[in-house]
Amino acid sequence: MQLKIMPKKKRLSAGRVPLILFLCQTISALEVPLDLVQPPTITHQSPKDYIIDPRENIVIQCEAKGKPPPSFSWTRNGTHFDIDKDPLVTMKPDSGTLIINIMSEGKAETYEGVYQCTARNERGAAISNNIVIRPSRSPLWTKEKLEPITLQNGQPLVLPCRPPIGLPPAIIFWMDNSFQRLPQSERVSQGLNGDLYFSNVLPEDTREDYICYARFNHTQTIQQKQPISLKVISVDELNDTIAANLSDTEFYGAKSSRERPPTFLTPEGNASHKEELRGNVLSLECIAEGLPTPLIYWIKEDGTLPTNRTVYRNFQKTLQIIQVSEADSGNYQCIAKNALGAIHHTISVTVKAAPYWIMAPQNLVLSPGEDGTLICRANGNPKPRISWLTNGVPIEIAPDDPSRRIDGDTIIFSNVQERSSAVYQCNASNEYGYLLANAFVNVLAEPPRILTSANTLYQVIANRPAFLDCAFFGSPLPTIEWFKGAKGSALHEDIYVFHENGTLEIPVAQKDNTGTYTCVARNKLGTAKNEVHVEVKDPTRIIEQPEYAVVQRGSTVSFECRVKHDHTLIATVTWLKDNGELPNDERFTVAKDHLVVTDVRDDDGGTYTCVANTTLDDVSASAVLSVVDVPNPPFDLELTSQLDTSVQLSWTPGDDNNSPITKFIIEYEDAMHEAGLWHHQAEVSGTQTTAQLKLSPYVNYSFRVMAENSIGRSLPSEASEQYQTKAAEPDKNPTAVEGLGSEPDNLVITWKPLNGFESNGPGLQYKVSWRQKDGDDEWTSVVVANVSKYIVSGTPTFVPYLIKVQALNVVGFAPEPAVVMGHSGEDLPMVAPGNVRVNVVNSTLAEVHWDPVPLKSIRGHLQGYRIYYWKAQSSSQRNRRHIEKKILTFQGSKTHGMLPGLEPFSHYTLNVRVVNGKGEGPASPDRAFSTPEGVPSAPSSLKIVNPTLDSLTLEWDPPSHPNGLLTEYTLKYQPINSTHELGPLIDLKIPANKTRWTLKNLNFSTRYKFYFYAQTSVGPGSQITEEAVTTVDEGKMAMASRQVDIATQGWFIGLMCAVALLILILLIVCFIRRNKGGKYPVKEKEDAHADPEIQPMKEDDGTFGEYSDAEDHKPLKKGSRTPSDRTVKKEDSDDSLVDYGEGVNGQFNEDGSFIGQYSGKKEKEPAEGNESSEAPSPVNAMNSFV
């Protein structure tokens, strides 16, 4: 079975059938394992045109492989090259590479020629290309004497270079003596031939060191032409220079330097022809002269220039088309144009082609008895000729082989045998070159073998294609099948893609593709298989990407980059700036998930890319950083169009620092009047760079400009040149003109003076004019210096005047000023208001009326009326010298007003006065009035004294403001229980002359709340509240006090010990009697053995008495006694007195006695009579408060 070339991918017909790779007869670039017999194959050789450095040894490469290893031989210029006869020539071991040692002796020129290598073994012979060996050459310029060139300004010029012919050709450039490249432009440029072309010369072209250099890269040498001197002069200078040497005809025949239309310096004529080989760079050139300098344009007739392959160079004087092809043939037109005209030149381009492959012959591996073909197809212009060789010998004279037949560019093999093995060469040639290809026919019988390593692990990323290799060899050509798993069935093409080289492609790998895959190769001689393993990994993802950022210069920016990846892989994150490494700067900090740049600078702007890499994949995300700031200041301020009242200011904007300029602010300084102080002049759009500014006369202007963008405002520019405008008369008058008198007989005229900027000229003064408004007097005028006030004396009191103030300077007067009205000085009013009347509205408010005074008597601007009022003093206050008067002022011409805040039941006096700007007039006669009674204020104080078991005494002070005659007091009170609930309210009337009252028959130990207020005939006043508590039994309180006092005495401690012992004995006796079954009469025992601690103490003799209820003084019931066993429980003894009241807090008097409720807890009696409620010990109760 033979091997044959097929497309890259081959899909079988539809249906779920096992995949078998049927590779047809020819396989492209088939690799035969080197352990198998095979003809030689050239693997490396020197280039066809091999230019060598004559200063180094010559190395001509020729490497080949084969089985058995091939032997090598060489021909030189078509004849055998016997290397053994030349001591300078050696061949590398196991190689055909020649080394010619010319460094020790010999010359490179001796070994120039055409070399060809042959690699041969028992299966055939392969040959190399013809390798042309030529040493590089860098010859010197021939010596020549270059005359200085003198040209008239504007004329064209070509400085010839004419470099020596080297190998390879030299690279040409023009420099001066300092090795600085000469500047080139649309006017001056270097042509493809190396000459320097001037479309027109200028005086600045004058120099003595125009030097053409030729650089020979192969030998790394530079050759230099003699310097050329050029002097460009004017017509007059040219006449003086050449008049002695030129005839009149010669001189006047010289070209004029006047403007002229273009003409071409190169190429010449209207048309030319250019031929280029396919695949090279087509370079077309047009250089024109003219004044002004012409511009060059290119077009292609009947077609368009290829967009992606067209390049313009040398200021569009050179058109280049890269990778030119036959389709680029045609007519190209260059057009030279200036203001005076245009010319064009047509270049006819023909693209020829050296031979190039359409299908190069490929190696054939055939098994005995199989058929096959070798195909050699090439193209070119002209079409190349195809010739065949076998083992380096033209096939026409080679030994005959019955298995082959030649059909033009194809050799057909039939029923090949082992002897048919050979190497065939195909040669395609035309006048522009040749192609040579070796292809062997190797006849083998080999079982399948798999060349891919066994148990290869493929780690792939999910959702990406996976390629599982199965490189194989066998003859006949094996078929390939793929299986998944140990016992899996063959894979099908509906999910997988099967390549001709045995590779299995999983188009979109998923997790379930993980596993073991087996490749099986079969032919008639045997079977081979190989296992590979696949692991599908999660893709690496950037879950938080960097985002576009705009930051101000000097700030800090952070870019996030959070990565998620397969847990079995290690990810590394790298940051790039503009696809390069980050700057080596400590301002850049790379953390785990972000990049931070501090103190951001302008050059930090750009594209920042986060690249996350694993061994299997990489992802990236980018964000742009724009560094913005306030604009740079404008510069190059220039004043043009300077007129008396306007000027044009132009400027060049500074860098906008990546934030567009929105506006320009123009300020001016008046160096004559306010040096150093800048004022706002105008604002213009950010797209403008000029502004027409209106100017004022007699100002020495300087301007500056600031730019503003969204970030802020720039620093001011440098100040412009100064520009002083001419003086003119003032164009405005002073403002804020007023006329007011400071004395009754004067008129003070004031105004806001003009500033220096508004003066419009030197000698600023003011013409002040005035006259009475109601008279027929003429204007009185006076011219004063640059002041702001003028005083007119001897005027009548408060007379209206017409006033005007006009500005003037040395040039003239300002426009006629506006007339304003003023008044001469005021005097105090002469008349008091009359017919003053008082209407008392209520006890705190009165209304006052009066008649207005005559206007003439006011003698000034009426400001209002003023009421003085005061309260009549009592007998106790009459000794005071000062009477407190209150004042109320009513603006304008009002003739009535209200007096608020009066005290009820009081006597007041008032008078009224008129007020002007000078002061008050005389007072009206005093008018007395009285206010009626009102409700009183709350009593000044309320306190409860001498609390007893059933009474409380109240003391109070009368209201501080009775506001009338008190008729009585009202007292309301109600009890408050333990839950703070209020009981029934009791109302009590008390005579007005009382300041003390005792309430009796109150409940003991009860809190009461009191409401107390006074009344007049008008009604009740504000109330005052208070709370108090009735006391407990005084005897019991005294006992508690006594116990507190004696608790630390020795005898008391002894007594307590005796009581404790007695209680212990009683307990023992009780216990014994209970054990004997006897009864214990609780009542009797209580009467016989009363506990002295709970007996009340009498006030008179200090003996213990009976504690009784506060209401009926009856003995305490059982529920208030101590328990029958005469013990005091610990938890009860710790309770405070409050626990035994009705929720009312107890309190102490100033003498230390206790006030408050003290009663037993109200509990229901128990069902059985041998148990009773417990009453606490007073001692313990008191101790709980200590």
Short mmCIF file of N, CA and C in Angstrom, two decimals, residues 420-495:
data_model
loop_
_atom_site.label_atom_id
_atom_site.label_comp_id
_atom_site.label_asym_id
_atom_site.label_seq_id
_atom_site.Cartn_x
_atom_site.Cartn_y
_atom_site.Cartn_z
N SER A 420 13.78 -0.63 -6.48
CA SER A 420 13.26 0.65 -6.98
C SER A 420 13.60 1.82 -6.07
N SER A 421 14.18 1.54 -4.91
CA SER A 421 14.55 2.64 -3.99
C SER A 421 15.60 3.52 -4.62
N ALA A 422 15.40 4.85 -4.58
CA ALA A 422 16.33 5.84 -5.14
C ALA A 422 15.93 7.23 -4.66
N VAL A 423 16.83 8.20 -4.96
CA VAL A 423 16.52 9.60 -4.68
C VAL A 423 16.34 10.30 -6.01
N TYR A 424 15.22 10.97 -6.15
CA TYR A 424 14.91 11.69 -7.39
C TYR A 424 15.01 13.18 -7.13
N GLN A 425 15.57 13.91 -8.12
CA GLN A 425 15.67 15.36 -8.04
C GLN A 425 14.82 15.99 -9.14
N CYS A 426 14.07 17.02 -8.73
CA CYS A 426 13.29 17.79 -9.70
C CYS A 426 13.91 19.17 -9.79
N ASN A 427 14.18 19.63 -11.00
CA ASN A 427 14.76 20.96 -11.23
C ASN A 427 13.79 21.77 -12.07
N ALA A 428 13.36 22.92 -11.52
CA ALA A 428 12.49 23.86 -12.25
C ALA A 428 13.27 25.14 -12.44
N SER A 429 13.48 25.58 -13.69
CA SER A 429 14.35 26.74 -13.91
C SER A 429 13.81 27.61 -15.03
N ASN A 430 14.11 28.93 -14.91
CA ASN A 430 13.91 29.89 -16.00
C ASN A 430 15.04 30.90 -15.91
N GLU A 431 14.94 31.99 -16.68
CA GLU A 431 16.07 32.92 -16.76
C GLU A 431 16.33 33.67 -15.45
N TYR A 432 15.37 33.62 -14.48
CA TYR A 432 15.54 34.37 -13.24
C TYR A 432 15.95 33.49 -12.07
N GLY A 433 16.07 32.15 -12.29
CA GLY A 433 16.51 31.29 -11.21
C GLY A 433 16.05 29.87 -11.40
N TYR A 434 16.28 29.07 -10.36
CA TYR A 434 15.91 27.65 -10.44
C TYR A 434 15.48 27.19 -9.06
N LEU A 435 14.75 26.05 -9.05
CA LEU A 435 14.39 25.34 -7.83
C LEU A 435 14.88 23.91 -7.96
N LEU A 436 15.42 23.33 -6.87
CA LEU A 436 15.87 21.96 -6.86
C LEU A 436 15.31 21.29 -5.63
N ALA A 437 14.63 20.15 -5.81
CA ALA A 437 14.05 19.42 -4.69
C ALA A 437 14.44 17.96 -4.78
N ASN A 438 14.84 17.35 -3.63
CA ASN A 438 15.12 15.93 -3.53
C ASN A 438 13.90 15.23 -2.93
N ALA A 439 13.53 14.07 -3.49
CA ALA A 439 12.47 13.24 -2.92
C ALA A 439 12.85 11.80 -3.16
N PHE A 440 12.86 11.00 -2.08
CA PHE A 440 13.25 9.59 -2.28
C PHE A 440 12.03 8.70 -2.40
N VAL A 441 12.30 7.54 -3.05
CA VAL A 441 11.35 6.43 -3.06
C VAL A 441 12.01 5.32 -2.28
N ASN A 442 11.40 4.93 -1.13
CA ASN A 442 11.98 3.92 -0.24
C ASN A 442 11.01 2.75 -0.17
N VAL A 443 11.42 1.60 -0.65
CA VAL A 443 10.57 0.42 -0.67
C VAL A 443 10.90 -0.41 0.56
N LEU A 444 9.90 -0.51 1.50
CA LEU A 444 10.09 -1.20 2.77
C LEU A 444 8.88 -2.07 3.05
N ALA A 445 9.10 -3.13 3.83
CA ALA A 445 8.02 -3.94 4.39
C ALA A 445 8.20 -3.94 5.89
N GLU A 446 7.37 -3.09 6.60
CA GLU A 446 7.55 -2.90 8.04
C GLU A 446 6.20 -2.97 8.75
N PRO A 447 6.13 -3.73 9.87
CA PRO A 447 4.89 -3.71 10.67
C PRO A 447 4.72 -2.33 11.32
N PRO A 448 3.49 -2.06 11.81
CA PRO A 448 3.26 -0.73 12.40
C PRO A 448 4.11 -0.50 13.64
N ARG A 449 4.49 0.70 13.84
CA ARG A 449 5.10 1.15 15.08
C ARG A 449 4.56 2.54 15.41
N ILE A 450 4.36 2.79 16.70
CA ILE A 450 3.86 4.11 17.16
C ILE A 450 5.04 4.87 17.74
N LEU A 451 5.24 6.04 17.22
CA LEU A 451 6.42 6.83 17.57
C LEU A 451 6.19 7.73 18.78
N THR A 452 4.90 7.97 19.13
CA THR A 452 4.60 8.81 20.29
C THR A 452 4.94 8.06 21.57
N SER A 453 5.49 8.75 22.57
CA SER A 453 5.87 8.12 23.84
C SER A 453 4.66 7.51 24.51
N ALA A 454 4.85 6.38 25.15
CA ALA A 454 3.76 5.69 25.84
C ALA A 454 3.39 6.42 27.12
N ASN A 455 2.10 6.29 27.48
CA ASN A 455 1.58 6.85 28.74
C ASN A 455 1.83 8.36 28.87
N THR A 456 1.80 9.04 27.75
CA THR A 456 1.92 10.50 27.79
C THR A 456 0.69 11.10 28.48
N LEU A 457 0.93 12.04 29.38
CA LEU A 457 -0.17 12.71 30.08
C LEU A 457 -0.45 14.05 29.40
N TYR A 458 -1.68 14.20 28.95
CA TYR A 458 -2.11 15.46 28.35
C TYR A 458 -3.00 16.20 29.36
N GLN A 459 -2.54 17.33 29.82
CA GLN A 459 -3.35 18.19 30.68
C GLN A 459 -3.89 19.33 29.82
N VAL A 460 -5.20 19.43 29.75
CA VAL A 460 -5.83 20.42 28.88
C VAL A 460 -6.82 21.23 29.69
N ILE A 461 -7.17 22.36 29.14
CA ILE A 461 -8.10 23.29 29.78
C ILE A 461 -9.51 23.04 29.24
N ALA A 462 -10.48 23.03 30.14
CA ALA A 462 -11.87 22.81 29.75
C ALA A 462 -12.30 23.87 28.74
N ASN A 463 -13.15 23.41 27.81
CA ASN A 463 -13.73 24.26 26.76
C ASN A 463 -12.72 24.66 25.70
N ARG A 464 -11.57 24.01 25.70
CA ARG A 464 -10.58 24.24 24.65
C ARG A 464 -10.31 22.92 23.94
N PRO A 465 -9.77 23.00 22.72
CA PRO A 465 -9.48 21.74 22.01
C PRO A 465 -8.29 21.01 22.65
N ALA A 466 -8.33 19.70 22.55
CA ALA A 466 -7.22 18.86 23.01
C ALA A 466 -6.75 18.01 21.83
N PHE A 467 -5.44 17.88 21.68
CA PHE A 467 -4.86 17.11 20.59
C PHE A 467 -4.03 15.98 21.20
N LEU A 468 -4.43 14.77 20.91
CA LEU A 468 -3.72 13.60 21.41
C LEU A 468 -2.91 13.02 20.25
N ASP A 469 -1.59 13.01 20.41
CA ASP A 469 -0.72 12.58 19.32
C ASP A 469 -0.66 11.06 19.22
N CYS A 470 -0.52 10.62 17.99
CA CYS A 470 -0.25 9.19 17.71
C CYS A 470 0.56 9.12 16.42
N ALA A 471 1.82 9.59 16.54
CA ALA A 471 2.70 9.51 15.37
C ALA A 471 3.01 8.03 15.11
N PHE A 472 2.97 7.64 13.85
CA PHE A 472 3.09 6.21 13.54
C PHE A 472 3.91 6.04 12.26
N PHE A 473 4.32 4.81 12.07
CA PHE A 473 5.00 4.44 10.82
C PHE A 473 4.74 2.97 10.57
N GLY A 474 4.69 2.63 9.30
CA GLY A 474 4.54 1.24 8.88
C GLY A 474 4.44 1.19 7.37
N SER A 475 4.77 0.07 6.83
CA SER A 475 4.68 -0.11 5.38
C SER A 475 4.27 -1.55 5.13
N PRO A 476 3.08 -1.77 4.59
CA PRO A 476 2.11 -0.78 4.08
C PRO A 476 1.62 0.18 5.16
N LEU A 477 1.00 1.28 4.70
CA LEU A 477 0.54 2.31 5.60
C LEU A 477 -0.52 1.77 6.56
N PRO A 478 -0.30 1.92 7.87
CA PRO A 478 -1.27 1.38 8.84
C PRO A 478 -2.55 2.21 8.85
N THR A 479 -3.62 1.53 9.33
CA THR A 479 -4.85 2.24 9.67
C THR A 479 -4.83 2.55 11.16
N ILE A 480 -5.52 3.64 11.57
CA ILE A 480 -5.49 4.12 12.95
C ILE A 480 -6.89 4.10 13.52
N GLU A 481 -7.02 3.56 14.75
CA GLU A 481 -8.27 3.61 15.52
C GLU A 481 -7.95 4.14 16.91
N TRP A 482 -8.94 4.84 17.50
CA TRP A 482 -8.82 5.36 18.87
C TRP A 482 -9.92 4.77 19.73
N PHE A 483 -9.56 4.45 20.96
CA PHE A 483 -10.49 3.92 21.95
C PHE A 483 -10.33 4.70 23.25
N LYS A 484 -11.43 4.76 24.02
CA LYS A 484 -11.36 5.38 25.35
C LYS A 484 -11.67 4.32 26.39
N GLY A 485 -10.84 4.29 27.45
CA GLY A 485 -11.03 3.33 28.52
C GLY A 485 -10.44 1.98 28.18
N ALA A 486 -10.37 1.12 29.21
CA ALA A 486 -9.74 -0.19 29.03
C ALA A 486 -10.53 -1.07 28.08
N LYS A 487 -11.88 -0.99 28.16
CA LYS A 487 -12.72 -1.83 27.32
C LYS A 487 -13.67 -0.99 26.49
N GLY A 488 -13.26 0.20 26.17
CA GLY A 488 -14.14 1.10 25.44
C GLY A 488 -14.25 0.73 23.98
N SER A 489 -15.31 1.20 23.36
CA SER A 489 -15.49 0.99 21.94
C SER A 489 -14.77 2.09 21.18
N ALA A 490 -14.63 1.86 19.88
CA ALA A 490 -13.92 2.82 19.06
C ALA A 490 -14.65 4.16 19.05
N LEU A 491 -13.86 5.23 19.00
CA LEU A 491 -14.43 6.58 19.01
C LEU A 491 -14.98 6.92 17.63
N HIS A 492 -15.98 7.81 17.61
CA HIS A 492 -16.65 8.16 16.36
C HIS A 492 -16.42 9.63 16.05
N GLU A 493 -16.58 9.95 14.77
CA GLU A 493 -16.26 11.30 14.32
C GLU A 493 -17.33 12.32 14.63
N ASP A 494 -18.52 11.89 15.15
CA ASP A 494 -19.53 12.88 15.45
C ASP A 494 -19.14 13.76 16.63
N ILE A 495 -18.22 13.28 17.44
CA ILE A 495 -17.74 14.06 18.59
C ILE A 495 -16.28 14.45 18.40
#
